[in-house]
Short mmCIF file of C-alpha atoms in Angstrom, two decimals:
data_model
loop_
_atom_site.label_atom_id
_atom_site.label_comp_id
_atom_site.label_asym_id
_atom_site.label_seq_id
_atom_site.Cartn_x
_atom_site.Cartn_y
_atom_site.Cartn_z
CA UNK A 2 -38.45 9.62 -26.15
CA UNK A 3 -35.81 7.72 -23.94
CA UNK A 4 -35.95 8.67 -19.72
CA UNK A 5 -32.12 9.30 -20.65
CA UNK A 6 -33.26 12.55 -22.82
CA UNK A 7 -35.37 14.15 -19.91
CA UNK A 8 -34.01 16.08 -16.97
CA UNK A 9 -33.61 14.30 -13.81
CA UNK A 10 -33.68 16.22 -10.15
CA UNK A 11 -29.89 16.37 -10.27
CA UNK A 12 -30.25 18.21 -14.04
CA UNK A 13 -32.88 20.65 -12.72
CA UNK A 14 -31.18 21.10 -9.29
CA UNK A 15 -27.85 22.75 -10.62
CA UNK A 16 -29.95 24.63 -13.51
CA UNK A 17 -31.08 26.66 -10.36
CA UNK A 18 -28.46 26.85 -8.48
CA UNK A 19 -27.97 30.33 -9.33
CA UNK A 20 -31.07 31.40 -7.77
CA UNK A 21 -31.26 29.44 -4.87
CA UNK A 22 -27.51 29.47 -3.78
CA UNK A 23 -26.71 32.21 -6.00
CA UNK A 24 -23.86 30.49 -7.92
CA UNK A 25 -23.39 27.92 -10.31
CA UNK A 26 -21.20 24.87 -10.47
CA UNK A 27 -18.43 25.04 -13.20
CA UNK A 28 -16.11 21.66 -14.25
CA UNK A 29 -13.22 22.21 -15.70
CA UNK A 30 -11.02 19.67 -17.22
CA UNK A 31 -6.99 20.95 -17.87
CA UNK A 32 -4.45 19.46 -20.23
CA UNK A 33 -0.72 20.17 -20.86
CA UNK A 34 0.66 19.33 -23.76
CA UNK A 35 4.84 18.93 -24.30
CA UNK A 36 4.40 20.39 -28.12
CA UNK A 37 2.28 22.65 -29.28
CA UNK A 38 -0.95 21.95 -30.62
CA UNK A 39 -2.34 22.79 -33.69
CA UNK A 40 -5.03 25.20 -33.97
CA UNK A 41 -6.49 22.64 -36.66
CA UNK A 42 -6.54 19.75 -34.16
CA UNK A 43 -8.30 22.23 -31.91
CA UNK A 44 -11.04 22.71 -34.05
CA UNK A 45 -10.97 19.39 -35.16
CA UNK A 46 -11.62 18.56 -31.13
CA UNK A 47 -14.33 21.53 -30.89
CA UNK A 48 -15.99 20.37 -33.90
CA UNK A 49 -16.41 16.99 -32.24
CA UNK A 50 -17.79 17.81 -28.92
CA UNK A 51 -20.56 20.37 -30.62
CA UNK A 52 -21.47 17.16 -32.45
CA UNK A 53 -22.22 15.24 -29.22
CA UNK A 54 -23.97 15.72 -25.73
CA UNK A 55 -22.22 18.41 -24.43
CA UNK A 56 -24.49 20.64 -27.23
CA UNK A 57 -27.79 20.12 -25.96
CA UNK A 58 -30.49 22.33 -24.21
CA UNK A 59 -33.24 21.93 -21.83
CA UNK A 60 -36.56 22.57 -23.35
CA UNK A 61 -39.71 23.05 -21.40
CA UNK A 62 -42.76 20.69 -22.09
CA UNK A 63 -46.13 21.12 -23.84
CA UNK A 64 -47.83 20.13 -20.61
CA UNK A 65 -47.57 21.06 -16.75
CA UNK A 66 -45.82 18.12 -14.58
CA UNK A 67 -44.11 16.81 -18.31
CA UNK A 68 -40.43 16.64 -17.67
CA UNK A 69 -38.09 19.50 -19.16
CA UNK A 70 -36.20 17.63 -22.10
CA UNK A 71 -33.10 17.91 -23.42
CA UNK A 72 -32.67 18.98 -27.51
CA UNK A 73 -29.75 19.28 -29.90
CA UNK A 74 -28.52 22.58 -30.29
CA UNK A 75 -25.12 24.56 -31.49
CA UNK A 76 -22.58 25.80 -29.09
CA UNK A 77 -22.32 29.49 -30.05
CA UNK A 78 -19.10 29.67 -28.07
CA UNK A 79 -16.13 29.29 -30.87
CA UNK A 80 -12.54 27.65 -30.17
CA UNK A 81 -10.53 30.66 -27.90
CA UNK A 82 -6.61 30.52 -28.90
CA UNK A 83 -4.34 33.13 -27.84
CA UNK A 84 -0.78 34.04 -29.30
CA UNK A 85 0.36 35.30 -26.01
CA UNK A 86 2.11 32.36 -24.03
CA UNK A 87 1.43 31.94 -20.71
CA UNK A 88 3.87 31.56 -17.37
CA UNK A 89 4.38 29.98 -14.24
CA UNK A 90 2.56 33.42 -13.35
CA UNK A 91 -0.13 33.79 -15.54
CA UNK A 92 -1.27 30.51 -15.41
CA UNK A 93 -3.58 30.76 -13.02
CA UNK A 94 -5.44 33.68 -14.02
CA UNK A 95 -5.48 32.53 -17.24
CA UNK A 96 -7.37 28.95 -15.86
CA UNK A 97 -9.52 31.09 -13.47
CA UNK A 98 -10.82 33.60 -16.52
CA UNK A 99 -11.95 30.30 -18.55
CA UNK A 100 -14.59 29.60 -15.81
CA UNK A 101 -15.29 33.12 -15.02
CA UNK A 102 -16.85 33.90 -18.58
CA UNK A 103 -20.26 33.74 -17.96
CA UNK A 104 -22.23 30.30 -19.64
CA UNK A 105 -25.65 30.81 -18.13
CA UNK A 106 -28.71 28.30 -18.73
CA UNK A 107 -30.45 30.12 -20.84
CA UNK A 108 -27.35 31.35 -23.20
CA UNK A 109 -26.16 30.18 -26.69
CA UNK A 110 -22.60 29.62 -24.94
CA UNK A 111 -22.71 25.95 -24.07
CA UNK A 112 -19.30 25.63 -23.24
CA UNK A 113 -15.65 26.72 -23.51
CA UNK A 114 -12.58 25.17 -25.35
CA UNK A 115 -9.58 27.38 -24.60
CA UNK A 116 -6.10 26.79 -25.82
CA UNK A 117 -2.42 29.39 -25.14
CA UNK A 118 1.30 28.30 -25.12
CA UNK A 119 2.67 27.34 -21.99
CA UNK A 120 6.66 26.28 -22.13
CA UNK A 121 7.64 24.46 -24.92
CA UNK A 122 3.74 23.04 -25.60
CA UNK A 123 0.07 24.35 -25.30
CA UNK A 124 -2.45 24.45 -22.17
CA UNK A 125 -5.74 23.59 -22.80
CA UNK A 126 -8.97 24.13 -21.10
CA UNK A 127 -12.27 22.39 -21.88
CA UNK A 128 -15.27 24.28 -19.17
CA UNK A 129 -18.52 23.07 -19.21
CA UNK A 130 -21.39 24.10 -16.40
CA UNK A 131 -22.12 21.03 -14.45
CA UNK A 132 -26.21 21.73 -15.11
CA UNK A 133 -25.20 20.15 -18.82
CA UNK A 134 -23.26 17.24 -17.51
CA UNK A 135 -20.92 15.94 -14.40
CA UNK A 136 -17.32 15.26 -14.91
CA UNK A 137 -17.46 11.43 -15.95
CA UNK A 138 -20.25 12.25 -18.34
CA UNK A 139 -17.33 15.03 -19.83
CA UNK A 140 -15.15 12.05 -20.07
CA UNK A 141 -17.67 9.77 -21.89
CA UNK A 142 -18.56 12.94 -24.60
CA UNK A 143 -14.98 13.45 -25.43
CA UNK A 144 -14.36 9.29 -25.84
CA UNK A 145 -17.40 9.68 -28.00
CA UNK A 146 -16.07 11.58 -30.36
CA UNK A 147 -19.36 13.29 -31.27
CA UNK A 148 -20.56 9.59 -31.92
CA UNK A 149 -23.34 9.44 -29.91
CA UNK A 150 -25.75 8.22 -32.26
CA UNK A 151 -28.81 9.92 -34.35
CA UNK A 152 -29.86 13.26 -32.42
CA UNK A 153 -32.99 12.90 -30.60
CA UNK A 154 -35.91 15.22 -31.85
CA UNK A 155 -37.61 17.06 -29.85
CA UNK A 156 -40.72 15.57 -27.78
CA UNK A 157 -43.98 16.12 -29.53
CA UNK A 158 -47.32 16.69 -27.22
CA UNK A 159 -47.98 13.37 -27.11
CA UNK A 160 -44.68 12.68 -25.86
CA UNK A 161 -45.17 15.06 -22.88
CA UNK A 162 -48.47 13.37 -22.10
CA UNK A 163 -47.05 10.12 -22.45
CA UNK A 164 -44.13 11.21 -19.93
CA UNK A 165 -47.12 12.94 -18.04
CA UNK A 166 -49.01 9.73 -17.75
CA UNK A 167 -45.57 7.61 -16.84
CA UNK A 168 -44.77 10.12 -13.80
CA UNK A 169 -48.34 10.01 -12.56
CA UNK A 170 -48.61 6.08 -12.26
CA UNK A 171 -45.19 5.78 -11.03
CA UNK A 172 -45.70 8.11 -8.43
CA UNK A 173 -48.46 6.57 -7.51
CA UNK A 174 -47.21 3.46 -7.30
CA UNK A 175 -43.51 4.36 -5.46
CA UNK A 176 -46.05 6.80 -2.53
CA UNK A 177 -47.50 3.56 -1.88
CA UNK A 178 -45.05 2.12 -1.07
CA UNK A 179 -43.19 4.98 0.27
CA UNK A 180 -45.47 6.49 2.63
CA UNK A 181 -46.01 3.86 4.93
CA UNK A 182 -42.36 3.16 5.42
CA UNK A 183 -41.99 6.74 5.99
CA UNK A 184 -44.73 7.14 8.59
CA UNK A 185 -43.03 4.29 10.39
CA UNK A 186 -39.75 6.09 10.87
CA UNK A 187 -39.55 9.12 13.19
CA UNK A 188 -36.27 10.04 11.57
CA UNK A 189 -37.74 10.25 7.75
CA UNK A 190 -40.50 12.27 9.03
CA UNK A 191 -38.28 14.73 10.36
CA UNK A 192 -35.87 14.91 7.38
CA UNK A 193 -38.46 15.81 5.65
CA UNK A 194 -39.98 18.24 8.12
CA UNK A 195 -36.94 20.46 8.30
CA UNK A 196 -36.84 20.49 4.42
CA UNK A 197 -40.08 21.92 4.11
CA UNK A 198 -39.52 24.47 7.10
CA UNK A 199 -36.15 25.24 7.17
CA UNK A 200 -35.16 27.94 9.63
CA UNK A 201 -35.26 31.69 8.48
CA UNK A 202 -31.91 32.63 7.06
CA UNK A 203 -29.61 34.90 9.58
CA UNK A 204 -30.12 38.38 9.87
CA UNK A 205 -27.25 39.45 8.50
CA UNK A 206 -25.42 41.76 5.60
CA UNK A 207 -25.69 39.85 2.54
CA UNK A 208 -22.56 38.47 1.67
CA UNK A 209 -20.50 38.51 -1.50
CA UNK A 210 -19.26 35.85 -3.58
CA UNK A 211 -16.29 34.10 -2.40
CA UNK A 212 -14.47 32.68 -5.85
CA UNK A 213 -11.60 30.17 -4.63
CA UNK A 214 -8.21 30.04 -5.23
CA UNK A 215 -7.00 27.10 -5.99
CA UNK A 216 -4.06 24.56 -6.03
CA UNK A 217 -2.58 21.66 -8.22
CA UNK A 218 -0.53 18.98 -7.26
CA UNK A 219 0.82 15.70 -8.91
CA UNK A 220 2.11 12.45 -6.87
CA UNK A 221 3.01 9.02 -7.26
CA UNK A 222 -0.36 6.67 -7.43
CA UNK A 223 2.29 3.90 -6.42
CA UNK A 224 3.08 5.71 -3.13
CA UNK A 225 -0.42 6.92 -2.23
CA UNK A 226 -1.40 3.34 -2.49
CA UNK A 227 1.28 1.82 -0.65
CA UNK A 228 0.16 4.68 2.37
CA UNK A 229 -3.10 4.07 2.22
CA UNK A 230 -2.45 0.22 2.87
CA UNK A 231 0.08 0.65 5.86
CA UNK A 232 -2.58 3.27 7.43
CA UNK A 233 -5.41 0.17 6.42
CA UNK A 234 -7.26 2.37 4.03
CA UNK A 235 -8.01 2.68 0.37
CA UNK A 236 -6.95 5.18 -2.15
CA UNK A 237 -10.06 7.04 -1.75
CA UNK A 238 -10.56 6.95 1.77
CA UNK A 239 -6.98 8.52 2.14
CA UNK A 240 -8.21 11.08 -0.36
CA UNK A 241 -11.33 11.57 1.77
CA UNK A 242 -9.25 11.61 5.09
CA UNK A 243 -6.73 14.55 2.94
CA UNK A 244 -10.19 16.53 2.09
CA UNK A 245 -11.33 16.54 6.05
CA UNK A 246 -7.89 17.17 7.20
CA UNK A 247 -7.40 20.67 5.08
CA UNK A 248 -10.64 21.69 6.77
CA UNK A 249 -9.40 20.79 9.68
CA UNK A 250 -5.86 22.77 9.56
CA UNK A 251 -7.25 25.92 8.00
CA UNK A 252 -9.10 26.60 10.91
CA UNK A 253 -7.91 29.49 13.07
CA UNK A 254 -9.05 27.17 16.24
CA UNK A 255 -9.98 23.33 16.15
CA UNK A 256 -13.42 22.75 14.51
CA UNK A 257 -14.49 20.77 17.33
CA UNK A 258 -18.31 20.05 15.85
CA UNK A 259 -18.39 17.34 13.37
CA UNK A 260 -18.66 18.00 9.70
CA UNK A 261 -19.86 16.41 6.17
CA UNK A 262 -17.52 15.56 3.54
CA UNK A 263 -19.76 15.40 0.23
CA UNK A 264 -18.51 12.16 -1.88
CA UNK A 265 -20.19 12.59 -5.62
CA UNK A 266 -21.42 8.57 -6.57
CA UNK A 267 -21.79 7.54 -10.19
CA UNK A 268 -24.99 6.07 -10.97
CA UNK A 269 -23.07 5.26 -14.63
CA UNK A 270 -22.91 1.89 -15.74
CA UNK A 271 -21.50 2.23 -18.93
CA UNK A 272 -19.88 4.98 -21.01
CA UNK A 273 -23.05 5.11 -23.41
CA UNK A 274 -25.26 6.36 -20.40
CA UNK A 275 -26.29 9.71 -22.26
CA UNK A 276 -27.62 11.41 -19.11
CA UNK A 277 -26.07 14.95 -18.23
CA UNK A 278 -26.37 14.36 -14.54
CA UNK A 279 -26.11 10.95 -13.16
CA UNK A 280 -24.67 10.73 -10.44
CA UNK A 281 -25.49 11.62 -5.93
CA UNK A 282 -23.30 13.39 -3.56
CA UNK A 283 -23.59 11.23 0.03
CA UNK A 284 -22.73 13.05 3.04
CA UNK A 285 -20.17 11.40 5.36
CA UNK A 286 -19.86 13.32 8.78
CA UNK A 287 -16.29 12.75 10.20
CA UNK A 288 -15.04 14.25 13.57
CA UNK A 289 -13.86 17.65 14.29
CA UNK A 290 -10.71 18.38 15.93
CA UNK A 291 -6.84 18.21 14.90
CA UNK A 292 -5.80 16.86 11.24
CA UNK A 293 -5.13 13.26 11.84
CA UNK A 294 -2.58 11.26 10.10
CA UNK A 295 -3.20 7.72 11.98
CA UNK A 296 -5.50 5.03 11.19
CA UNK A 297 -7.85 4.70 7.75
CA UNK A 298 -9.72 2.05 9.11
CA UNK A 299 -12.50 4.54 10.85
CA UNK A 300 -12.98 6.47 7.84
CA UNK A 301 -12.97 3.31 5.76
CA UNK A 302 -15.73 1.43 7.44
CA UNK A 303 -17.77 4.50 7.47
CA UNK A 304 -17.02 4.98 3.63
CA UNK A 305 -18.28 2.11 3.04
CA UNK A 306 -21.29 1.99 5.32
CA UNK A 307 -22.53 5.14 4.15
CA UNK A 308 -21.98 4.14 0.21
CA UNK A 309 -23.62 0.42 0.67
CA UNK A 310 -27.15 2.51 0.53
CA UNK A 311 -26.54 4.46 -2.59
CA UNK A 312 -28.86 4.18 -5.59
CA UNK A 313 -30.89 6.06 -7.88
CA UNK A 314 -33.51 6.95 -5.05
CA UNK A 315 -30.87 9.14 -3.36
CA UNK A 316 -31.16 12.10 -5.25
CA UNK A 317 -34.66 12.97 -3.44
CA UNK A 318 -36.41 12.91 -0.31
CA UNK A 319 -39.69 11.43 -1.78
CA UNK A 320 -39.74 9.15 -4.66
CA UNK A 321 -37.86 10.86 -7.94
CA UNK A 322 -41.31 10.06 -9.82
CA UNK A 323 -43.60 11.72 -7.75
CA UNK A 324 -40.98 14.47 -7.19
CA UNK A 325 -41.24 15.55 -10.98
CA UNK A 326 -44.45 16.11 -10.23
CA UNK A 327 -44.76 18.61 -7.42
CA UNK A 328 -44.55 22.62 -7.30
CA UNK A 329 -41.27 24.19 -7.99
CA UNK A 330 -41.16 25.78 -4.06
CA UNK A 331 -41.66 22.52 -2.88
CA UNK A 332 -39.50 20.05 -5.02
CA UNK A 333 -36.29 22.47 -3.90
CA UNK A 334 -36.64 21.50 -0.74
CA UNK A 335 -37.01 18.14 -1.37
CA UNK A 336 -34.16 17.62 -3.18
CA UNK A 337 -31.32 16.06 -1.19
CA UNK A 338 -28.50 18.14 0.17
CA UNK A 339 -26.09 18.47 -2.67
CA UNK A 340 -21.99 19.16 -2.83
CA UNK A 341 -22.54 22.88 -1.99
CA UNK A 342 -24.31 22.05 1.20
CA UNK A 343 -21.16 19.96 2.56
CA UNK A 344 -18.22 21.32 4.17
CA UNK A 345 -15.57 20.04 1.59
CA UNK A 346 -16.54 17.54 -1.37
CA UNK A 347 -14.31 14.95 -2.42
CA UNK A 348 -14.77 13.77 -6.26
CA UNK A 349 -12.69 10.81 -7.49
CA UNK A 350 -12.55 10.02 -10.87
CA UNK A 351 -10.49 7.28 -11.19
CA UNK A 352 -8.36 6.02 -13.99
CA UNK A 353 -7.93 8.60 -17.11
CA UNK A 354 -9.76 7.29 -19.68
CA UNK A 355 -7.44 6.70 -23.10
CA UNK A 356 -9.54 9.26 -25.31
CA UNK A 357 -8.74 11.80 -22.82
CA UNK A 358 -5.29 11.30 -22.51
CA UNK A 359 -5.33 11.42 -26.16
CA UNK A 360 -7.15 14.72 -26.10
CA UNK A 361 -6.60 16.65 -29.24
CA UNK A 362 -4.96 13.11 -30.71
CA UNK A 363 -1.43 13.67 -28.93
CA UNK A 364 -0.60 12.34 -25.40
CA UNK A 365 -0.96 15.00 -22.87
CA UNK A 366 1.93 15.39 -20.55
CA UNK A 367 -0.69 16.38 -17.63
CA UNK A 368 -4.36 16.34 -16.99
CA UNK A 369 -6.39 17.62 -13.95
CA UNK A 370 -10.45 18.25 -13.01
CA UNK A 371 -11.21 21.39 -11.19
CA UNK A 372 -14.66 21.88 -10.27
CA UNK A 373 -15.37 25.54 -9.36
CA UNK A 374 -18.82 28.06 -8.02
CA UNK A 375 -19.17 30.90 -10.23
CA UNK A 376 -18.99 33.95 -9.44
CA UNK A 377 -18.06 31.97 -6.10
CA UNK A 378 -19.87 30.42 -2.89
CA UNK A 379 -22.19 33.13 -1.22
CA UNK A 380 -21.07 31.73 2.54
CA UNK A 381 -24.92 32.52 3.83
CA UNK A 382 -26.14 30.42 1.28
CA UNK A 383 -23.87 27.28 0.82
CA UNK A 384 -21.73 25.34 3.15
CA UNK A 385 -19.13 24.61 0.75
CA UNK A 386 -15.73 25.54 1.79
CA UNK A 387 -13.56 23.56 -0.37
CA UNK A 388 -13.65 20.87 -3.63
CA UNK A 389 -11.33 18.12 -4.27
CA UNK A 390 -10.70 16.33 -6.95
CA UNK A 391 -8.43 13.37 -7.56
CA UNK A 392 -7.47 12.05 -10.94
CA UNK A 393 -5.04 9.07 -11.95
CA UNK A 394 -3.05 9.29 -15.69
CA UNK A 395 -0.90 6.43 -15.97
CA UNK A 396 1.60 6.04 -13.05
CA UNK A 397 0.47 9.64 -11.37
CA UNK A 398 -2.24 11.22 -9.30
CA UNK A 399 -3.44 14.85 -10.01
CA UNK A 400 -4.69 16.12 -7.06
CA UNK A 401 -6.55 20.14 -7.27
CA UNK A 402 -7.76 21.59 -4.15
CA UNK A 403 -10.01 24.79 -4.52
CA UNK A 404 -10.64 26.85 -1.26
CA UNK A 405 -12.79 29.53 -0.24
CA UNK A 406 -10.40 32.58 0.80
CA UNK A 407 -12.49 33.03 3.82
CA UNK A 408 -11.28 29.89 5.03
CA UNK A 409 -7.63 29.16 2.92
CA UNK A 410 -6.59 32.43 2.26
CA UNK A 411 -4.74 33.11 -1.02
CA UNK A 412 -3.53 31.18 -3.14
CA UNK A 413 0.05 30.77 -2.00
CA UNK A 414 -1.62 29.89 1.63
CA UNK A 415 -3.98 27.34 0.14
CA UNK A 416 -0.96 25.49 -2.37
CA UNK A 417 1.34 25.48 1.19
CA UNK A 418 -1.37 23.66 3.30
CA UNK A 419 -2.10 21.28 0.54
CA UNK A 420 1.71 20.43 0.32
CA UNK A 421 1.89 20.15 4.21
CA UNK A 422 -0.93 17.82 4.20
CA UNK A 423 -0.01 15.89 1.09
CA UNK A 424 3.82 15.62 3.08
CA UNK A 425 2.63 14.60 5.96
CA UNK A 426 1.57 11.56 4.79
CA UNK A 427 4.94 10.46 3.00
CA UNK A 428 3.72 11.23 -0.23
CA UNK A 429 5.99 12.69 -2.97
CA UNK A 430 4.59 16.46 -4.18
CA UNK A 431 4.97 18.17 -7.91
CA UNK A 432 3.62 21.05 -8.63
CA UNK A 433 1.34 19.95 -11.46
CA UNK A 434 2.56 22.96 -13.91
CA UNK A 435 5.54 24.29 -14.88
CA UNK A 436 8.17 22.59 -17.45
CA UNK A 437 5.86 19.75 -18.81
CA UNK A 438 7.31 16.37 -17.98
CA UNK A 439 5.52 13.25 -20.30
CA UNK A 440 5.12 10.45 -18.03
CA UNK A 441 3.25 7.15 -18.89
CA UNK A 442 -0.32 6.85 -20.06
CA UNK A 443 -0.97 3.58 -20.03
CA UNK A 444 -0.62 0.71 -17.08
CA UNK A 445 2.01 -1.78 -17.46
#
């Protein structure tokens, strides 16, 4: 039994995320196609993924303080097509219901591939929870093509024990360590202080979910670039610096306090890293106050300041090891602050992979990543105002925003202030959907 088949803190944080934030994190990966697609290359595509990691479940050990583990098992959710084609209007709804249907831990649903006409071609929607793997690990599943080697059975009891055993003497090992460096720094202590008393919640109404609306835009990765350098920045921290500055405009009045922008890390080294989760969201507090449309460099050094002390320890406040092996009450609280306990996150994915441009086996015209809370952010609970996501295909950048209403109001509200902010950095806007447009895949 490889560590790669067992759930890691990440895994089991977002499998209860619906009890302890009372929503669950949804990724949702978009494609337009200029022709229509097949229904038999659809299948031919579902067919594929239930063959590969996306169809797995977590099973629960023979043994207390065992890791959960994942299994093989069959996505009970079949291909959804539709006849009707959709519209400029529509569109969105249609996008929104995909991650609306429920796809709870526990259900045979594993995940959703969604296809209707749009325009001259087909729009298709591939939703998967994030508790059964993070967008690059979607990426890696589709490339795979189902191909990701023999299944892995199921752990036996000595398997458990073994894992049992492993987690014990690594614990032990990593609190020796640990400890004393922690008991040395005043800081730690009180991290981890306030994580295992947090203040009592307001006492206030409970709230209802807040699902966000959302908005898609396309520009030239050319431009961005070119900005980025003349403001001495880097295409991410101008994304980053775009993510803080929507929080900072759809305030009614300056947010004066400071405020975290959560930037998801890949702990992926390769594409045949099987894990569902691997990956840390670091939290980089920037200033309050006005949008600002100056200088990179700020937001650049801190960028890299803050990710220079990433690594696989950063998922937990006490060593992952020994973290396995603790009560369910406490290893919640010891987890480290995730995405939804950030103002805004800001994902990057880089470069489009070639397998997912070739989704289906045709060359999509347009590609995007949403990643949405379902049924929506309860605002007592979770911090999370708004997600970003930023996505390069050939010579273009997808941007998608999703807001909370609270904060962005509708739809049409959100889209404008992304297109503001977006303009006022000299970078060219397209609305992501509407007559499908191919432009290149590949570099040259």
């Amino acid at each position: 039994m490889t560590s790669a088949a067992r759930l890691n803190p990440t895994d089991e944080m977002l499998h209860r995320a619906a009890d302890t934030l009372g929503s669950s994190r949804i990724v949702q990966v978009l494609w337009t196609f200029p022709d229509p697609v097949p229904r038999t290359a659809l299948q031919a595509a579902w067919e594929a993924l239930d063959q590969g990691r996306l169809s797995r479940r977590a099973r629960h050990a023979h043994v207390p303080g065992a890791r959960r583990s994942w299994v093989p098992a069959t996505n009970e959710e079949a291909l959804h097509t539709t006849s009707t084609p959709l519209t400029d209007a529509t569109l969105t709804d249609w996008i929104d219901t995909q991650v609306k249907a429920p796809l709870h831990p526990g259900s045979p649903a594993l995940w959703r591939l969604a296809a209707a006409p749009y325009g001259r071609g087909t729009l298709v929607s591939l939703t998967v929870p994030h508790f059964r793997c993070d967008g690059l690990g979607i990426f890696n599943a589709i490339g795979s093509g189902g191909h990701d080697g023999p299944p892995v059975p199921a752990p036996r009891l000595l398997d458990d024990l073994a894992d049992l055993a492993r987690q014990t003497l690594h614990g032990g090992l990593a609190a020796a360590h640990w400890l004393p460096t922690t008991l040395a720094s005043p800081a730690r202590r009180e991290r981890i202080r306030t994580a295992l008393h947090p203040p009592p919640p307001p006492a206030a109404p409970p709230t209802a979910p807040r699902f966000f609306t959302s908005a898609i835009f396309e520009t030239d990765a050319a431009r961005w670039q070119r900005q980025a350098d003349r403001f001495g920045g880097t295409t991410n921290s101008l994304f980053i610096e775009i993510a803080a500055n929507l929080v900072r405009s759809a305030t009614a009045d300056d947010p004066a306090e400071p405020f975290d922008v959560g930037i998801p890390v890949s702990l992926r080294r390769t594409a045949h890293d099987t894990r569902a989760n691997a990956l840390v969201v670091m939290p980089l507090t920037v200033p309050g106050g006005p949008a600002r449309h100056t200088s990179l460099r700020q937001t650049r050094d801190a960028t890299r300041e803050l990710l220079g002390d990433t690594g696989e320890h950063s998922a937990t406040l006490v060593p992952e090891p020994l973290w396995h092996l603790l009560p369910t009450r406490h290893a919640d609280r010891l987890k480290n602050p995730g995405a939804q306990q950030t103002t805004v996150v800001a994902s990057n994915f880089g470069r489009t992979p070639d397998a997912i441009a070739r989704f289906t086996g045709r060359a999509a015209a347009g590609i995007a990543v949403r990643t949405m809370n379902v049924p929506g952010v309860l605002p007592d609970r979770a911090r999370l105002r708004a997600s970003l996501c930023l996505l390069r295909t050939g010579d273009r950048l997808t941007v998608t925003v999703t807001g909370i209403p609270d904060r962005f109001g509708d739809t049409s509200s959100l889209r404008r202030l992304v297109h503001e902010e977006l303009a006022a950095w000299d970078l060219t806007v397209h609305r992501w959907w509407g007559a499908p447009s191919p432009h290149r895949v590949k570099e040259s």
